[in-house]
Amino acid sequence: MSDGTRGVAVFTMNVDGVQARKGYFFDHDAIYELGNGITSESPFPVATTVNSCRRNGEIKQGENWVWHDGIGYRGERMKLETGVRKGDWRYLEGGLTEPAPAEADLFTLTVDHGTKPVNDSYVFSIQPGTTPEATAKGPGGKVLAATEKLQAVEFADGAIGAIFYEPGTLGDFSTSAPGVFLITKEHVFAADPTAKLKELTVRRNGVERTLALPGGEEAGSTVAVTF
């Protein structure tokens, strides 16, 4: 869902016994990522990858922040690993029959959830094209809610991105159905990621609006209403 310059995305995960609700909030200069309800029945350790790439130059870090290759990362419980790692392309490319060894010096940043986590969570931000000093300071937005029912971020200019996993209320705003929203001074942008709803009703400062949601090939796309 997007107003053309900012966006909100959501991913509900249930794969191989691992469940999670993941929200992504895209501001002009930062990405905020929230994860809630992280639960696993698998006997294997569970981790969220913040980024994994080839190491390029120096790495700087401080309390709850890491900077590498022009990108800043902020968040608690982040685990940094670097060094040469080896592998074989045969395990990724099913058509390969001969050994295809590879190795690279990697930068890997993760959040460790341990084995069989129950309702674990994470919050971190990513600042592309930034400096270590700006990373240490952090982006201008802030997290308003981080639960299994609601994830919300206030962007630097005061606009609010919100993911409602069920009908609910955030401040003076409420929705009759689950959805993804961007709330600005004069507008509410909304989308139904399930692409199943025909309409939803939102209320702001006591004023109610019913939004007709797109169907067919446009199902799940963004609609807007003025308040």
Short mmCIF file of N, CA and C in Angstrom, two decimals, residues 38-133:
data_model
loop_
_atom_site.label_atom_id
_atom_site.label_comp_id
_atom_site.label_asym_id
_atom_site.label_seq_id
_atom_site.Cartn_x
_atom_site.Cartn_y
_atom_site.Cartn_z
N ILE A 38 6.06 -14.34 16.80
CA ILE A 38 7.01 -15.30 16.22
C ILE A 38 7.02 -16.56 17.09
N THR A 39 6.48 -17.63 16.53
CA THR A 39 6.29 -18.88 17.26
C THR A 39 6.72 -20.03 16.37
N SER A 40 7.38 -21.02 16.96
CA SER A 40 7.86 -22.14 16.16
C SER A 40 7.73 -23.45 16.91
N GLU A 41 7.29 -24.47 16.19
CA GLU A 41 7.26 -25.83 16.72
C GLU A 41 8.44 -26.64 16.20
N SER A 42 9.24 -26.03 15.35
CA SER A 42 10.38 -26.71 14.75
C SER A 42 11.50 -26.91 15.78
N PRO A 43 12.24 -28.01 15.68
CA PRO A 43 13.37 -28.22 16.59
C PRO A 43 14.60 -27.39 16.21
N PHE A 44 14.53 -26.68 15.09
CA PHE A 44 15.67 -25.91 14.62
C PHE A 44 15.60 -24.47 15.11
N PRO A 45 16.76 -23.83 15.31
CA PRO A 45 16.77 -22.43 15.74
C PRO A 45 16.09 -21.53 14.71
N VAL A 46 15.49 -20.46 15.20
CA VAL A 46 14.78 -19.51 14.34
C VAL A 46 15.47 -18.15 14.43
N ALA A 47 15.68 -17.52 13.30
CA ALA A 47 16.30 -16.19 13.27
C ALA A 47 15.67 -15.36 12.17
N THR A 48 15.65 -14.05 12.37
CA THR A 48 15.23 -13.11 11.34
C THR A 48 16.48 -12.47 10.74
N THR A 49 16.62 -12.55 9.43
CA THR A 49 17.77 -11.94 8.77
C THR A 49 17.48 -10.47 8.49
N VAL A 50 18.29 -9.59 9.07
CA VAL A 50 18.20 -8.16 8.80
C VAL A 50 18.84 -7.87 7.45
N ASN A 51 20.05 -8.40 7.24
CA ASN A 51 20.71 -8.33 5.94
C ASN A 51 21.85 -9.34 5.92
N SER A 52 22.09 -9.90 4.75
CA SER A 52 23.24 -10.78 4.54
C SER A 52 23.78 -10.49 3.15
N CYS A 53 25.03 -10.02 3.08
CA CYS A 53 25.60 -9.60 1.80
C CYS A 53 27.12 -9.74 1.87
N ARG A 54 27.77 -9.52 0.76
CA ARG A 54 29.23 -9.50 0.75
C ARG A 54 29.73 -8.30 1.56
N ARG A 55 30.72 -8.53 2.35
CA ARG A 55 31.30 -7.42 3.12
C ARG A 55 32.00 -6.46 2.17
N ASN A 56 31.77 -5.16 2.41
CA ASN A 56 32.38 -4.14 1.56
C ASN A 56 32.91 -3.02 2.45
N GLY A 57 34.17 -3.10 2.81
CA GLY A 57 34.78 -2.04 3.61
C GLY A 57 34.55 -2.20 5.09
N GLU A 58 34.73 -1.09 5.80
CA GLU A 58 34.70 -1.13 7.26
C GLU A 58 33.28 -1.26 7.81
N ILE A 59 33.23 -1.73 9.03
CA ILE A 59 31.98 -1.85 9.77
C ILE A 59 32.12 -1.04 11.05
N LYS A 60 31.13 -0.23 11.34
CA LYS A 60 31.13 0.52 12.60
C LYS A 60 29.87 0.16 13.38
N GLN A 61 30.00 0.14 14.69
CA GLN A 61 28.84 -0.20 15.49
C GLN A 61 28.90 0.46 16.87
N GLY A 62 27.74 0.60 17.47
CA GLY A 62 27.61 1.16 18.81
C GLY A 62 26.47 0.45 19.51
N GLU A 63 25.94 1.06 20.54
CA GLU A 63 24.86 0.44 21.28
C GLU A 63 23.59 0.37 20.42
N ASN A 64 23.20 -0.82 20.06
CA ASN A 64 21.99 -1.09 19.28
C ASN A 64 22.04 -0.54 17.85
N TRP A 65 23.23 -0.32 17.30
CA TRP A 65 23.31 0.08 15.91
C TRP A 65 24.55 -0.47 15.24
N VAL A 66 24.43 -0.69 13.91
CA VAL A 66 25.53 -1.17 13.07
C VAL A 66 25.48 -0.41 11.75
N TRP A 67 26.65 -0.05 11.23
CA TRP A 67 26.74 0.63 9.94
C TRP A 67 27.71 -0.13 9.05
N HIS A 68 27.30 -0.35 7.79
CA HIS A 68 28.16 -1.03 6.82
C HIS A 68 27.74 -0.65 5.41
N ASP A 69 28.72 -0.31 4.57
CA ASP A 69 28.51 -0.07 3.15
C ASP A 69 27.42 0.98 2.90
N GLY A 70 27.43 2.04 3.71
CA GLY A 70 26.49 3.14 3.51
C GLY A 70 25.08 2.90 4.03
N ILE A 71 24.88 1.80 4.74
CA ILE A 71 23.55 1.47 5.27
C ILE A 71 23.63 1.37 6.79
N GLY A 72 22.68 2.00 7.47
CA GLY A 72 22.63 1.96 8.92
C GLY A 72 21.50 1.08 9.41
N TYR A 73 21.78 0.34 10.48
CA TYR A 73 20.79 -0.57 11.07
C TYR A 73 20.68 -0.25 12.56
N ARG A 74 19.45 -0.14 13.05
CA ARG A 74 19.21 0.11 14.47
C ARG A 74 18.19 -0.88 15.01
N GLY A 75 18.51 -1.46 16.17
CA GLY A 75 17.57 -2.39 16.79
C GLY A 75 18.24 -3.15 17.90
N GLU A 76 17.43 -3.63 18.82
CA GLU A 76 17.95 -4.42 19.92
C GLU A 76 18.11 -5.88 19.48
N ARG A 77 19.00 -6.58 20.12
CA ARG A 77 19.20 -8.03 19.93
C ARG A 77 19.78 -8.38 18.57
N MET A 78 20.33 -7.41 17.83
CA MET A 78 20.92 -7.74 16.54
C MET A 78 22.26 -8.44 16.75
N LYS A 79 22.47 -9.49 15.98
CA LYS A 79 23.69 -10.28 16.07
C LYS A 79 24.49 -10.12 14.78
N LEU A 80 25.73 -9.65 14.90
CA LEU A 80 26.59 -9.41 13.74
C LEU A 80 27.59 -10.54 13.59
N GLU A 81 27.68 -11.08 12.38
CA GLU A 81 28.68 -12.10 12.05
C GLU A 81 29.37 -11.69 10.75
N THR A 82 30.69 -11.81 10.73
CA THR A 82 31.46 -11.53 9.52
C THR A 82 32.48 -12.64 9.32
N GLY A 83 33.03 -12.69 8.11
CA GLY A 83 34.07 -13.68 7.84
C GLY A 83 33.77 -14.46 6.58
N VAL A 84 34.73 -15.26 6.18
CA VAL A 84 34.62 -16.06 4.96
C VAL A 84 33.74 -17.28 5.24
N ARG A 85 32.76 -17.47 4.37
CA ARG A 85 31.89 -18.64 4.47
C ARG A 85 31.95 -19.41 3.16
N LYS A 86 31.90 -20.71 3.29
CA LYS A 86 32.02 -21.58 2.11
C LYS A 86 30.72 -22.32 1.85
N GLY A 87 30.49 -22.63 0.57
CA GLY A 87 29.30 -23.37 0.19
C GLY A 87 29.49 -24.03 -1.15
N ASP A 88 28.41 -24.60 -1.66
CA ASP A 88 28.45 -25.28 -2.95
C ASP A 88 27.14 -24.99 -3.68
N TRP A 89 27.25 -24.49 -4.91
CA TRP A 89 26.06 -24.11 -5.67
C TRP A 89 25.16 -25.30 -5.97
N ARG A 90 25.67 -26.52 -5.85
CA ARG A 90 24.84 -27.69 -6.13
C ARG A 90 23.63 -27.76 -5.22
N TYR A 91 23.78 -27.21 -4.01
CA TYR A 91 22.67 -27.30 -3.06
C TYR A 91 21.57 -26.28 -3.37
N LEU A 92 21.85 -25.35 -4.27
CA LEU A 92 20.85 -24.36 -4.67
C LEU A 92 20.36 -24.59 -6.10
N GLU A 93 21.23 -25.11 -6.94
CA GLU A 93 20.88 -25.35 -8.34
C GLU A 93 20.73 -26.85 -8.55
N GLY A 94 19.46 -27.30 -8.67
CA GLY A 94 19.22 -28.73 -8.77
C GLY A 94 19.81 -29.37 -10.01
N GLY A 95 20.08 -28.58 -11.06
CA GLY A 95 20.60 -29.16 -12.29
C GLY A 95 22.09 -29.41 -12.28
N LEU A 96 22.80 -28.95 -11.26
CA LEU A 96 24.25 -29.13 -11.21
C LEU A 96 24.60 -30.50 -10.66
N THR A 97 25.49 -31.19 -11.35
CA THR A 97 25.92 -32.52 -10.90
C THR A 97 27.36 -32.54 -10.44
N GLU A 98 28.15 -31.59 -10.92
CA GLU A 98 29.55 -31.52 -10.52
C GLU A 98 29.72 -30.53 -9.37
N PRO A 99 30.73 -30.72 -8.54
CA PRO A 99 30.98 -29.76 -7.45
C PRO A 99 31.15 -28.34 -7.98
N ALA A 100 30.56 -27.38 -7.28
CA ALA A 100 30.68 -25.97 -7.66
C ALA A 100 30.92 -25.16 -6.40
N PRO A 101 32.10 -25.33 -5.81
CA PRO A 101 32.36 -24.65 -4.54
C PRO A 101 32.44 -23.13 -4.71
N ALA A 102 32.08 -22.43 -3.65
CA ALA A 102 32.14 -20.97 -3.65
C ALA A 102 32.43 -20.50 -2.24
N GLU A 103 33.07 -19.34 -2.13
CA GLU A 103 33.30 -18.76 -0.82
C GLU A 103 33.28 -17.24 -0.95
N ALA A 104 32.90 -16.58 0.14
CA ALA A 104 32.81 -15.12 0.13
C ALA A 104 32.95 -14.60 1.55
N ASP A 105 33.48 -13.39 1.65
CA ASP A 105 33.57 -12.70 2.93
C ASP A 105 32.23 -11.98 3.14
N LEU A 106 31.46 -12.40 4.12
CA LEU A 106 30.09 -11.95 4.27
C LEU A 106 29.88 -11.04 5.48
N PHE A 107 28.91 -10.18 5.34
CA PHE A 107 28.35 -9.37 6.44
C PHE A 107 26.95 -9.91 6.69
N THR A 108 26.72 -10.43 7.88
CA THR A 108 25.43 -11.02 8.21
C THR A 108 24.91 -10.44 9.52
N LEU A 109 23.69 -9.90 9.47
CA LEU A 109 23.08 -9.29 10.64
C LEU A 109 21.72 -9.96 10.86
N THR A 110 21.52 -10.54 12.04
CA THR A 110 20.29 -11.27 12.32
C THR A 110 19.74 -10.91 13.70
N VAL A 111 18.50 -11.31 13.93
CA VAL A 111 17.90 -11.29 15.26
C VAL A 111 17.62 -12.74 15.63
N ASP A 112 18.20 -13.20 16.72
CA ASP A 112 18.09 -14.60 17.13
C ASP A 112 16.85 -14.80 17.99
N HIS A 113 15.99 -15.72 17.57
CA HIS A 113 14.78 -16.01 18.35
C HIS A 113 14.90 -17.32 19.14
N GLY A 114 16.03 -18.02 18.98
CA GLY A 114 16.23 -19.24 19.73
C GLY A 114 15.45 -20.41 19.16
N THR A 115 15.33 -21.47 19.94
CA THR A 115 14.61 -22.67 19.53
C THR A 115 13.22 -22.68 20.14
N LYS A 116 12.24 -22.97 19.33
CA LYS A 116 10.83 -23.02 19.73
C LYS A 116 10.38 -21.75 20.46
N PRO A 117 10.58 -20.59 19.85
CA PRO A 117 10.10 -19.36 20.48
C PRO A 117 8.57 -19.33 20.53
N VAL A 118 8.05 -18.58 21.48
CA VAL A 118 6.61 -18.40 21.62
C VAL A 118 6.33 -16.90 21.72
N ASN A 119 5.63 -16.37 20.73
CA ASN A 119 5.26 -14.95 20.70
C ASN A 119 6.46 -14.02 20.86
N ASP A 120 7.57 -14.35 20.20
CA ASP A 120 8.72 -13.46 20.22
C ASP A 120 8.48 -12.30 19.24
N SER A 121 9.37 -11.32 19.27
CA SER A 121 9.16 -10.13 18.44
C SER A 121 10.49 -9.47 18.10
N TYR A 122 10.45 -8.52 17.18
CA TYR A 122 11.62 -7.69 16.87
C TYR A 122 11.14 -6.34 16.35
N VAL A 123 12.00 -5.35 16.50
CA VAL A 123 11.81 -4.03 15.91
C VAL A 123 13.18 -3.54 15.47
N PHE A 124 13.33 -3.18 14.20
CA PHE A 124 14.57 -2.56 13.77
C PHE A 124 14.30 -1.62 12.60
N SER A 125 15.23 -0.73 12.37
CA SER A 125 15.12 0.21 11.25
C SER A 125 16.36 0.11 10.38
N ILE A 126 16.18 0.44 9.10
CA ILE A 126 17.26 0.43 8.13
C ILE A 126 17.29 1.80 7.46
N GLN A 127 18.48 2.43 7.43
CA GLN A 127 18.64 3.74 6.80
C GLN A 127 19.61 3.62 5.63
N PRO A 128 19.12 3.57 4.39
CA PRO A 128 20.02 3.49 3.23
C PRO A 128 20.72 4.83 3.00
N GLY A 129 21.91 4.76 2.43
CA GLY A 129 22.63 5.97 2.04
C GLY A 129 22.89 6.92 3.19
N THR A 130 23.38 6.39 4.30
CA THR A 130 23.57 7.22 5.48
C THR A 130 24.97 7.08 6.04
N THR A 131 25.24 7.77 7.13
CA THR A 131 26.56 7.78 7.76
C THR A 131 26.48 7.08 9.12
N PRO A 132 27.64 6.71 9.68
CA PRO A 132 27.62 6.15 11.04
C PRO A 132 27.02 7.12 12.05
N GLU A 133 27.30 8.40 11.89
CA GLU A 133 26.78 9.40 12.84
C GLU A 133 25.26 9.47 12.79
#
